[in-house]
Amino acid sequence: MIETLITLPLLAFLLFAAVEYWGVLTVYQHAESLKYWALSRMEVEGGLPAEDRDELFARLVEIGADPDTIEITGDVLDGRDPVPWPGRVELRIEFVPEYFDGFTARVLLGQGPGEPVVIGVEGSAVSQKIVAE
């Protein structure tokens, strides 16, 4: 009886921890996939066009990112000239997951109990944009 009282809460904690860790890892893997999609677009265009940025934002919301915390930085073409070949285009995406931001996820990922879980992915690619002179 005493062993059951000790092990049952431990097993429940492990179950919740595993589900939250799986959720954060899944959202992270989807963010990595979206990063590669955006980098392939940036490689062709010499930066991230505004319509692709909006689509990236919408896709991040679909995978579970909190819309108020999404930051997309790097070579975004909001009125800027594209990066010509052989320059490098860079992208950084950072957000807080909307659903998997519980205490156990924070502890498992090594963050403080009061700090949000922040997912960040970044990458770069060589621009293939040829600019006519």
mmCIF file of N, CA and C in Angstrom:
data_model
loop_
_atom_site.group_PDB
_atom_site.id
_atom_site.type_symbol
_atom_site.label_atom_id
_atom_site.label_comp_id
_atom_site.label_asym_id
_atom_site.label_seq_id
_atom_site.Cartn_x
_atom_site.Cartn_y
_atom_site.Cartn_z
ATOM 1 N N MET A 1 0.831 -1.193 0.000
ATOM 2 C CA MET A 1 0.000 0.000 0.000
ATOM 3 C C MET A 1 0.877 1.258 0.000
ATOM 4 N N ILE A 2 1.895 1.277 0.839
ATOM 5 C CA ILE A 2 2.778 2.443 0.921
ATOM 6 C C ILE A 2 3.555 2.606 -0.384
ATOM 7 N N GLU A 3 3.999 1.493 -0.947
ATOM 8 C CA GLU A 3 4.719 1.564 -2.222
ATOM 9 C C GLU A 3 3.841 2.133 -3.323
ATOM 10 N N THR A 4 2.586 1.756 -3.322
ATOM 11 C CA THR A 4 1.650 2.275 -4.320
ATOM 12 C C THR A 4 1.450 3.778 -4.136
ATOM 13 N N LEU A 5 1.334 4.222 -2.912
ATOM 14 C CA LEU A 5 1.161 5.656 -2.641
ATOM 15 C C LEU A 5 2.397 6.462 -3.051
ATOM 16 N N ILE A 6 3.545 5.853 -3.022
ATOM 17 C CA ILE A 6 4.770 6.554 -3.424
ATOM 18 C C ILE A 6 4.946 6.511 -4.944
ATOM 19 N N THR A 7 4.710 5.373 -5.547
ATOM 20 C CA THR A 7 4.997 5.227 -6.973
ATOM 21 C C THR A 7 3.912 5.794 -7.881
ATOM 22 N N LEU A 8 2.659 5.807 -7.450
ATOM 23 C CA LEU A 8 1.582 6.314 -8.295
ATOM 24 C C LEU A 8 1.765 7.791 -8.656
ATOM 25 N N PRO A 9 2.049 8.692 -7.715
ATOM 26 C CA PRO A 9 2.299 10.093 -8.103
ATOM 27 C C PRO A 9 3.547 10.236 -9.004
ATOM 28 N N LEU A 10 4.555 9.421 -8.740
ATOM 29 C CA LEU A 10 5.760 9.470 -9.567
ATOM 30 C C LEU A 10 5.447 9.051 -10.999
ATOM 31 N N LEU A 11 4.670 8.000 -11.162
ATOM 32 C CA LEU A 11 4.278 7.561 -12.499
ATOM 33 C C LEU A 11 3.401 8.604 -13.200
ATOM 34 N N ALA A 12 2.507 9.236 -12.458
ATOM 35 C CA ALA A 12 1.667 10.286 -13.042
ATOM 36 C C ALA A 12 2.530 11.466 -13.503
ATOM 37 N N PHE A 13 3.512 11.851 -12.687
ATOM 38 C CA PHE A 13 4.415 12.937 -13.076
ATOM 39 C C PHE A 13 5.195 12.563 -14.329
ATOM 40 N N LEU A 14 5.687 11.337 -14.398
ATOM 41 C CA LEU A 14 6.438 10.893 -15.572
ATOM 42 C C LEU A 14 5.561 10.886 -16.820
ATOM 43 N N LEU A 15 4.307 10.514 -16.678
ATOM 44 C CA LEU A 15 3.388 10.521 -17.814
ATOM 45 C C LEU A 15 3.180 11.942 -18.328
ATOM 46 N N PHE A 16 2.885 12.889 -17.422
ATOM 47 C CA PHE A 16 2.693 14.281 -17.831
ATOM 48 C C PHE A 16 3.976 14.866 -18.416
ATOM 49 N N ALA A 17 5.113 14.532 -17.833
ATOM 50 C CA ALA A 17 6.396 15.034 -18.333
ATOM 51 C C ALA A 17 6.676 14.508 -19.732
ATOM 52 N N ALA A 18 6.402 13.244 -19.948
ATOM 53 C CA ALA A 18 6.648 12.668 -21.271
ATOM 54 C C ALA A 18 5.750 13.300 -22.333
ATOM 55 N N VAL A 19 4.489 13.525 -22.005
ATOM 56 C CA VAL A 19 3.563 14.136 -22.964
ATOM 57 C C VAL A 19 3.984 15.573 -23.270
ATOM 58 N N GLU A 20 4.348 16.340 -22.264
ATOM 59 C CA GLU A 20 4.767 17.722 -22.509
ATOM 60 C C GLU A 20 6.072 17.780 -23.288
ATOM 61 N N TYR A 21 7.018 16.916 -22.956
ATOM 62 C CA TYR A 21 8.287 16.893 -23.685
ATOM 63 C C TYR A 21 8.055 16.496 -25.138
ATOM 64 N N TRP A 22 7.204 15.499 -25.362
ATOM 65 C CA TRP A 22 6.856 15.088 -26.720
ATOM 66 C C TRP A 22 6.209 16.245 -27.479
ATOM 67 N N GLY A 23 5.322 16.985 -26.822
ATOM 68 C CA GLY A 23 4.648 18.118 -27.476
ATOM 69 C C GLY A 23 5.624 19.199 -27.888
ATOM 70 N N VAL A 24 6.530 19.569 -26.991
ATOM 71 C CA VAL A 24 7.522 20.599 -27.309
ATOM 72 C C VAL A 24 8.438 20.112 -28.423
ATOM 73 N N LEU A 25 8.864 18.876 -28.364
ATOM 74 C CA LEU A 25 9.742 18.326 -29.392
ATOM 75 C C LEU A 25 9.050 18.288 -30.753
ATOM 76 N N THR A 26 7.776 17.947 -30.779
ATOM 77 C CA THR A 26 7.025 17.920 -32.037
ATOM 78 C C THR A 26 6.900 19.317 -32.626
ATOM 79 N N VAL A 27 6.584 20.301 -31.804
ATOM 80 C CA VAL A 27 6.480 21.681 -32.285
ATOM 81 C C VAL A 27 7.841 22.154 -32.794
ATOM 82 N N TYR A 28 8.906 21.799 -32.096
ATOM 83 C CA TYR A 28 10.256 22.173 -32.528
ATOM 84 C C TYR A 28 10.592 21.559 -33.892
ATOM 85 N N GLN A 29 10.257 20.278 -34.073
ATOM 86 C CA GLN A 29 10.546 19.620 -35.353
ATOM 87 C C GLN A 29 9.758 20.253 -36.494
ATOM 88 N N HIS A 30 8.518 20.635 -36.239
ATOM 89 C CA HIS A 30 7.728 21.328 -37.260
ATOM 90 C C HIS A 30 8.337 22.699 -37.570
ATOM 91 N N ALA A 31 8.833 23.386 -36.553
ATOM 92 C CA ALA A 31 9.474 24.685 -36.771
ATOM 93 C C ALA A 31 10.737 24.529 -37.612
ATOM 94 N N GLU A 32 11.504 23.465 -37.373
ATOM 95 C CA GLU A 32 12.694 23.193 -38.189
ATOM 96 C C GLU A 32 12.289 22.966 -39.643
ATOM 97 N N SER A 33 11.229 22.225 -39.870
ATOM 98 C CA SER A 33 10.750 21.971 -41.222
ATOM 99 C C SER A 33 10.333 23.271 -41.912
ATOM 100 N N LEU A 34 9.623 24.128 -41.197
ATOM 101 C CA LEU A 34 9.219 25.414 -41.755
ATOM 102 C C LEU A 34 10.426 26.305 -42.024
ATOM 103 N N LYS A 35 11.443 26.201 -41.192
ATOM 104 C CA LYS A 35 12.669 26.976 -41.425
ATOM 105 C C LYS A 35 13.293 26.584 -42.748
ATOM 106 N N TYR A 36 13.382 25.290 -43.020
ATOM 107 C CA TYR A 36 13.968 24.832 -44.277
ATOM 108 C C TYR A 36 13.118 25.247 -45.474
ATOM 109 N N TRP A 37 11.795 25.233 -45.321
ATOM 110 C CA TRP A 37 10.920 25.704 -46.384
ATOM 111 C C TRP A 37 11.194 27.185 -46.673
ATOM 112 N N ALA A 38 11.261 27.994 -45.619
ATOM 113 C CA ALA A 38 11.495 29.431 -45.791
ATOM 114 C C ALA A 38 12.882 29.697 -46.372
ATOM 115 N N LEU A 39 13.884 28.946 -45.931
ATOM 116 C CA LEU A 39 15.234 29.137 -46.468
ATOM 117 C C LEU A 39 15.291 28.784 -47.952
ATOM 118 N N SER A 40 14.547 27.787 -48.374
ATOM 119 C CA SER A 40 14.541 27.455 -49.806
ATOM 120 C C SER A 40 13.907 28.587 -50.611
ATOM 121 N N ARG A 41 12.872 29.219 -50.075
ATOM 122 C CA ARG A 41 12.271 30.391 -50.732
ATOM 123 C C ARG A 41 13.238 31.568 -50.723
ATOM 124 N N MET A 42 13.937 31.753 -49.611
ATOM 125 C CA MET A 42 14.887 32.861 -49.490
ATOM 126 C C MET A 42 16.066 32.686 -50.438
ATOM 127 N N GLU A 43 16.461 31.453 -50.656
ATOM 128 C CA GLU A 43 17.572 31.164 -51.560
ATOM 129 C C GLU A 43 17.235 31.623 -52.978
ATOM 130 N N VAL A 44 15.998 31.397 -53.398
ATOM 131 C CA VAL A 44 15.568 31.770 -54.748
ATOM 132 C C VAL A 44 15.348 33.279 -54.860
ATOM 133 N N GLU A 45 14.724 33.871 -53.859
ATOM 134 C CA GLU A 45 14.322 35.272 -53.921
ATOM 135 C C GLU A 45 15.378 36.245 -53.405
ATOM 136 N N GLY A 46 16.407 35.753 -52.731
ATOM 137 C CA GLY A 46 17.412 36.642 -52.147
ATOM 138 C C GLY A 46 16.965 37.228 -50.817
ATOM 139 N N GLY A 47 15.971 36.657 -50.243
ATOM 140 C CA GLY A 47 15.405 37.102 -48.971
ATOM 141 C C GLY A 47 13.987 36.558 -48.864
ATOM 142 N N LEU A 48 13.326 36.834 -47.757
ATOM 143 C CA LEU A 48 11.975 36.319 -47.528
ATOM 144 C C LEU A 48 10.956 37.383 -47.928
ATOM 145 N N PRO A 49 10.211 37.169 -49.038
ATOM 146 C CA PRO A 49 9.189 38.138 -49.445
ATOM 147 C C PRO A 49 8.079 38.247 -48.398
ATOM 148 N N ALA A 50 7.372 39.365 -48.431
ATOM 149 C CA ALA A 50 6.333 39.635 -47.429
ATOM 150 C C ALA A 50 5.239 38.569 -47.452
ATOM 151 N N GLU A 51 4.838 38.116 -48.643
ATOM 152 C CA GLU A 51 3.759 37.106 -48.704
ATOM 153 C C GLU A 51 4.228 35.766 -48.136
ATOM 154 N N ASP A 52 5.503 35.419 -48.334
ATOM 155 C CA ASP A 52 6.031 34.194 -47.738
ATOM 156 C C ASP A 52 6.179 34.339 -46.230
ATOM 157 N N ARG A 53 6.504 35.543 -45.773
ATOM 158 C CA ARG A 53 6.597 35.802 -44.331
ATOM 159 C C ARG A 53 5.224 35.619 -43.683
ATOM 160 N N ASP A 54 4.180 36.133 -44.348
ATOM 161 C CA ASP A 54 2.825 35.978 -43.822
ATOM 162 C C ASP A 54 2.405 34.508 -43.804
ATOM 163 N N GLU A 55 2.777 33.762 -44.851
ATOM 164 C CA GLU A 55 2.452 32.332 -44.888
ATOM 165 C C GLU A 55 3.215 31.576 -43.799
ATOM 166 N N LEU A 56 4.485 31.937 -43.588
ATOM 167 C CA LEU A 56 5.283 31.320 -42.525
ATOM 168 C C LEU A 56 4.650 31.596 -41.165
ATOM 169 N N PHE A 57 4.201 32.822 -40.952
ATOM 170 C CA PHE A 57 3.540 33.189 -39.699
ATOM 171 C C PHE A 57 2.285 32.333 -39.492
ATOM 172 N N ALA A 58 1.479 32.196 -40.545
ATOM 173 C CA ALA A 58 0.243 31.405 -40.440
ATOM 174 C C ALA A 58 0.550 29.937 -40.158
ATOM 175 N N ARG A 59 1.582 29.411 -40.802
ATOM 176 C CA ARG A 59 1.949 28.012 -40.558
ATOM 177 C C ARG A 59 2.480 27.801 -39.143
ATOM 178 N N LEU A 60 3.196 28.777 -38.610
ATOM 179 C CA LEU A 60 3.674 28.669 -37.228
ATOM 180 C C LEU A 60 2.504 28.648 -36.255
ATOM 181 N N VAL A 61 1.491 29.441 -36.520
ATOM 182 C CA VAL A 61 0.294 29.437 -35.669
ATOM 183 C C VAL A 61 -0.402 28.078 -35.755
ATOM 184 N N GLU A 62 -0.432 27.485 -36.965
ATOM 185 C CA GLU A 62 -1.058 26.169 -37.141
ATOM 186 C C GLU A 62 -0.352 25.077 -36.336
ATOM 187 N N ILE A 63 0.975 25.160 -36.199
ATOM 188 C CA ILE A 63 1.686 24.101 -35.473
ATOM 189 C C ILE A 63 1.651 24.296 -33.963
ATOM 190 N N GLY A 64 1.098 25.429 -33.507
ATOM 191 C CA GLY A 64 0.945 25.609 -32.065
ATOM 192 C C GLY A 64 1.741 26.737 -31.468
ATOM 193 N N ALA A 65 2.225 27.683 -32.273
ATOM 194 C CA ALA A 65 2.948 28.831 -31.740
ATOM 195 C C ALA A 65 1.959 29.891 -31.271
ATOM 196 N N ASP A 66 2.286 30.538 -30.177
ATOM 197 C CA ASP A 66 1.472 31.641 -29.684
ATOM 198 C C ASP A 66 1.680 32.831 -30.617
ATOM 199 N N PRO A 67 0.629 33.318 -31.299
ATOM 200 C CA PRO A 67 0.802 34.383 -32.289
ATOM 201 C C PRO A 67 1.419 35.666 -31.734
ATOM 202 N N ASP A 68 1.205 35.928 -30.441
ATOM 203 C CA ASP A 68 1.740 37.158 -29.846
ATOM 204 C C ASP A 68 3.245 37.095 -29.617
ATOM 205 N N THR A 69 3.839 35.918 -29.690
ATOM 206 C CA THR A 69 5.256 35.779 -29.361
ATOM 207 C C THR A 69 6.129 35.443 -30.572
ATOM 208 N N ILE A 70 5.546 35.320 -31.762
ATOM 209 C CA ILE A 70 6.312 34.921 -32.943
ATOM 210 C C ILE A 70 7.193 36.082 -33.403
ATOM 211 N N GLU A 71 8.492 35.790 -33.545
ATOM 212 C CA GLU A 71 9.442 36.759 -34.085
ATOM 213 C C GLU A 71 10.165 36.112 -35.259
ATOM 214 N N ILE A 72 10.058 36.736 -36.430
ATOM 215 C CA ILE A 72 10.749 36.269 -37.626
ATOM 216 C C ILE A 72 11.736 37.352 -38.023
ATOM 217 N N THR A 73 13.026 37.057 -37.876
ATOM 218 C CA THR A 73 14.044 38.052 -38.179
ATOM 219 C C THR A 73 15.040 37.494 -39.191
ATOM 220 N N GLY A 74 15.799 38.371 -39.761
ATOM 221 C CA GLY A 74 16.791 37.975 -40.761
ATOM 222 C C GLY A 74 16.602 38.801 -42.009
ATOM 223 N N ASP A 75 16.849 38.199 -43.138
ATOM 224 C CA ASP A 75 16.756 38.891 -44.421
ATOM 225 C C ASP A 75 15.325 38.841 -44.954
ATOM 226 N N VAL A 76 14.447 39.635 -44.328
ATOM 227 C CA VAL A 76 13.058 39.740 -44.746
ATOM 228 C C VAL A 76 12.963 40.928 -45.694
ATOM 229 N N LEU A 77 12.363 40.721 -46.855
ATOM 230 C CA LEU A 77 12.327 41.749 -47.900
ATOM 231 C C LEU A 77 11.164 42.708 -47.736
ATOM 232 N N ASP A 78 11.072 43.385 -46.638
ATOM 233 C CA ASP A 78 10.050 44.416 -46.450
ATOM 234 C C ASP A 78 10.632 45.744 -46.899
ATOM 235 N N GLY A 79 10.635 45.958 -48.218
ATOM 236 C CA GLY A 79 11.194 47.191 -48.765
ATOM 237 C C GLY A 79 12.705 47.171 -48.932
ATOM 238 N N ARG A 80 13.345 46.070 -48.622
ATOM 239 C CA ARG A 80 14.798 45.950 -48.762
ATOM 240 C C ARG A 80 15.133 45.316 -50.094
ATOM 241 N N ASP A 81 16.343 45.576 -50.556
ATOM 242 C CA ASP A 81 16.827 44.923 -51.770
ATOM 243 C C ASP A 81 17.196 43.485 -51.453
ATOM 244 N N PRO A 82 17.018 42.576 -52.429
ATOM 245 C CA PRO A 82 17.412 41.188 -52.186
ATOM 246 C C PRO A 82 18.917 41.037 -52.058
ATOM 247 N N VAL A 83 19.320 40.009 -51.357
ATOM 248 C CA VAL A 83 20.739 39.697 -51.211
ATOM 249 C C VAL A 83 21.185 39.025 -52.504
ATOM 250 N N PRO A 84 22.176 39.607 -53.215
ATOM 251 C CA PRO A 84 22.597 39.000 -54.485
ATOM 252 C C PRO A 84 23.517 37.803 -54.263
ATOM 253 N N TRP A 85 23.593 36.949 -55.293
ATOM 254 C CA TRP A 85 24.505 35.830 -55.267
ATOM 255 C C TRP A 85 25.910 36.369 -55.235
ATOM 256 N N PRO A 86 26.859 35.881 -54.510
ATOM 257 C CA PRO A 86 26.904 34.700 -53.658
ATOM 258 C C PRO A 86 26.723 35.043 -52.184
ATOM 259 N N GLY A 87 25.899 36.043 -51.887
ATOM 260 C CA GLY A 87 25.668 36.432 -50.499
ATOM 261 C C GLY A 87 24.896 35.381 -49.724
ATOM 262 N N ARG A 88 24.853 35.560 -48.438
ATOM 263 C CA ARG A 88 24.190 34.585 -47.563
ATOM 264 C C ARG A 88 22.926 35.206 -46.992
ATOM 265 N N VAL A 89 21.826 34.488 -47.072
ATOM 266 C CA VAL A 89 20.568 34.911 -46.458
ATOM 267 C C VAL A 89 20.415 34.177 -45.132
ATOM 268 N N GLU A 90 19.938 34.887 -44.135
ATOM 269 C CA GLU A 90 19.808 34.317 -42.791
ATOM 270 C C GLU A 90 18.379 34.462 -42.287
ATOM 271 N N LEU A 91 17.982 33.518 -41.443
ATOM 272 C CA LEU A 91 16.633 33.507 -40.889
ATOM 273 C C LEU A 91 16.670 33.011 -39.453
ATOM 274 N N ARG A 92 15.903 33.675 -38.590
ATOM 275 C CA ARG A 92 15.739 33.232 -37.199
ATOM 276 C C ARG A 92 14.258 33.322 -36.858
ATOM 277 N N ILE A 93 13.750 32.219 -36.317
ATOM 278 C CA ILE A 93 12.355 32.144 -35.889
ATOM 279 C C ILE A 93 12.359 31.821 -34.402
ATOM 280 N N GLU A 94 11.587 32.580 -33.638
ATOM 281 C CA GLU A 94 11.515 32.361 -32.191
ATOM 282 C C GLU A 94 10.072 32.557 -31.742
ATOM 283 N N PHE A 95 9.606 31.660 -30.868
ATOM 284 C CA PHE A 95 8.237 31.758 -30.361
ATOM 285 C C PHE A 95 8.077 30.917 -29.106
ATOM 286 N N VAL A 96 6.968 31.137 -28.436
ATOM 287 C CA VAL A 96 6.574 30.348 -27.261
ATOM 288 C C VAL A 96 5.421 29.447 -27.695
ATOM 289 N N PRO A 97 5.497 28.144 -27.427
ATOM 290 C CA PRO A 97 4.376 27.270 -27.799
ATOM 291 C C PRO A 97 3.136 27.621 -26.981
ATOM 292 N N GLU A 98 2.002 27.534 -27.638
ATOM 293 C CA GLU A 98 0.758 27.929 -26.990
ATOM 294 C C GLU A 98 0.254 26.882 -25.998
ATOM 295 N N TYR A 99 0.450 25.617 -26.301
ATOM 296 C CA TYR A 99 -0.151 24.556 -25.490
ATOM 297 C C TYR A 99 0.825 23.838 -24.566
ATOM 298 N N PHE A 100 2.058 23.690 -24.971
ATOM 299 C CA PHE A 100 3.016 22.912 -24.186
ATOM 300 C C PHE A 100 3.986 23.832 -23.468
ATOM 301 N N ASP A 101 3.464 24.605 -22.538
ATOM 302 C CA ASP A 101 4.291 25.542 -21.792
ATOM 303 C C ASP A 101 4.056 25.339 -20.291
ATOM 304 N N GLY A 102 3.968 24.087 -19.871
ATOM 305 C CA GLY A 102 3.691 23.773 -18.484
ATOM 306 C C GLY A 102 4.940 23.658 -17.634
ATOM 307 N N PHE A 103 4.726 23.441 -16.365
ATOM 308 C CA PHE A 103 5.821 23.352 -15.399
ATOM 309 C C PHE A 103 6.790 22.227 -15.730
ATOM 310 N N THR A 104 6.255 21.045 -16.071
ATOM 311 C CA THR A 104 7.145 19.914 -16.320
ATOM 312 C C THR A 104 7.986 20.130 -17.569
ATOM 313 N N ALA A 105 7.427 20.758 -18.604
ATOM 314 C CA ALA A 105 8.215 21.045 -19.814
ATOM 315 C C ALA A 105 9.339 22.017 -19.485
ATOM 316 N N ARG A 106 9.049 23.002 -18.666
ATOM 317 C CA ARG A 106 10.082 23.976 -18.286
ATOM 318 C C ARG A 106 11.211 23.309 -17.507
ATOM 319 N N VAL A 107 10.845 22.438 -16.597
ATOM 320 C CA VAL A 107 11.860 21.769 -15.777
ATOM 321 C C VAL A 107 12.689 20.806 -16.635
ATOM 322 N N LEU A 108 12.027 20.046 -17.509
ATOM 323 C CA LEU A 108 12.738 19.093 -18.352
ATOM 324 C C LEU A 108 13.702 19.790 -19.316
ATOM 325 N N LEU A 109 13.348 20.982 -19.781
ATOM 326 C CA LEU A 109 14.184 21.701 -20.732
ATOM 327 C C LEU A 109 15.192 22.614 -20.048
ATOM 328 N N GLY A 110 15.229 22.592 -18.728
ATOM 329 C CA GLY A 110 16.248 23.325 -17.991
ATOM 330 C C GLY A 110 15.967 24.800 -17.798
ATOM 331 N N GLN A 111 14.719 25.215 -17.916
ATOM 332 C CA GLN A 111 14.372 26.608 -17.688
ATOM 333 C C GLN A 111 13.739 26.749 -16.319
ATOM 334 N N GLY A 112 13.726 27.965 -15.833
ATOM 335 C CA GLY A 112 13.138 28.223 -14.532
ATOM 336 C C GLY A 112 11.631 28.025 -14.553
ATOM 337 N N PRO A 113 11.046 27.742 -13.398
ATOM 338 C CA PRO A 113 9.600 27.491 -13.336
ATOM 339 C C PRO A 113 8.756 28.670 -13.807
ATOM 340 N N GLY A 114 9.241 29.904 -13.686
ATOM 341 C CA GLY A 114 8.460 31.061 -14.105
ATOM 342 C C GLY A 114 8.758 31.534 -15.510
ATOM 343 N N GLU A 115 9.761 30.969 -16.149
ATOM 344 C CA GLU A 115 10.141 31.393 -17.491
ATOM 345 C C GLU A 115 9.390 30.571 -18.537
ATOM 346 N N PRO A 116 8.965 31.205 -19.631
ATOM 347 C CA PRO A 116 8.276 30.432 -20.668
ATOM 348 C C PRO A 116 9.246 29.580 -21.471
ATOM 349 N N VAL A 117 8.733 28.531 -22.060
ATOM 350 C CA VAL A 117 9.525 27.697 -22.962
ATOM 351 C C VAL A 117 9.623 28.446 -24.286
ATOM 352 N N VAL A 118 10.835 28.771 -24.702
ATOM 353 C CA VAL A 118 11.039 29.499 -25.955
ATOM 354 C C VAL A 118 11.681 28.553 -26.962
ATOM 355 N N ILE A 119 11.033 28.421 -28.108
ATOM 356 C CA ILE A 119 11.562 27.592 -29.186
ATOM 357 C C ILE A 119 12.171 28.525 -30.219
ATOM 358 N N GLY A 120 13.413 28.277 -30.569
ATOM 359 C CA GLY A 120 14.089 29.092 -31.566
ATOM 360 C C GLY A 120 14.824 28.227 -32.562
ATOM 361 N N VAL A 121 14.682 28.556 -33.836
ATOM 362 C CA VAL A 121 15.416 27.877 -34.900
ATOM 363 C C VAL A 121 16.030 28.949 -35.786
ATOM 364 N N GLU A 122 17.205 28.652 -36.302
ATOM 365 C CA GLU A 122 17.844 29.604 -37.197
ATOM 366 C C GLU A 122 18.662 28.859 -38.229
ATOM 367 N N GLY A 123 18.904 29.538 -39.359
ATOM 368 C CA GLY A 123 19.678 28.926 -40.404
ATOM 369 C C GLY A 123 20.063 29.943 -41.450
ATOM 370 N N SER A 124 20.858 29.500 -42.408
ATOM 371 C CA SER A 124 21.271 30.372 -43.496
ATOM 372 C C SER A 124 21.419 29.553 -44.773
ATOM 373 N N ALA A 125 21.414 30.241 -45.895
ATOM 374 C CA ALA A 125 21.584 29.606 -47.196
ATOM 375 C C ALA A 125 22.281 30.595 -48.112
ATOM 376 N N VAL A 126 22.852 30.094 -49.176
ATOM 377 C CA VAL A 126 23.498 30.947 -50.157
ATOM 378 C C VAL A 126 22.440 31.434 -51.135
ATOM 379 N N SER A 127 22.372 32.741 -51.319
ATOM 380 C CA SER A 127 21.397 33.320 -52.230
ATOM 381 C C SER A 127 21.746 32.969 -53.666
ATOM 382 N N GLN A 128 20.739 32.608 -54.427
ATOM 383 C CA GLN A 128 20.926 32.327 -55.853
ATOM 384 C C GLN A 128 20.360 33.450 -56.722
ATOM 385 N N LYS A 129 20.005 34.559 -56.087
ATOM 386 C CA LYS A 129 19.384 35.688 -56.792
ATOM 387 C C LYS A 129 20.453 36.425 -57.611
ATOM 388 N N ILE A 130 20.252 36.474 -58.913
ATOM 389 C CA ILE A 130 21.149 37.216 -59.787
ATOM 390 C C ILE A 130 20.496 38.566 -60.031
ATOM 391 N N VAL A 131 21.192 39.623 -59.638
ATOM 392 C CA VAL A 131 20.666 40.961 -59.784
ATOM 393 C C VAL A 131 21.238 41.559 -61.066
ATOM 394 N N ALA A 132 20.364 42.022 -61.949
ATOM 395 C CA ALA A 132 20.811 42.636 -63.200
ATOM 396 C C ALA A 132 21.377 44.012 -62.914
ATOM 397 N N GLU A 133 22.518 44.261 -63.484
ATOM 398 C CA GLU A 133 23.160 45.569 -63.252
ATOM 399 C C GLU A 133 22.954 46.505 -64.397
#
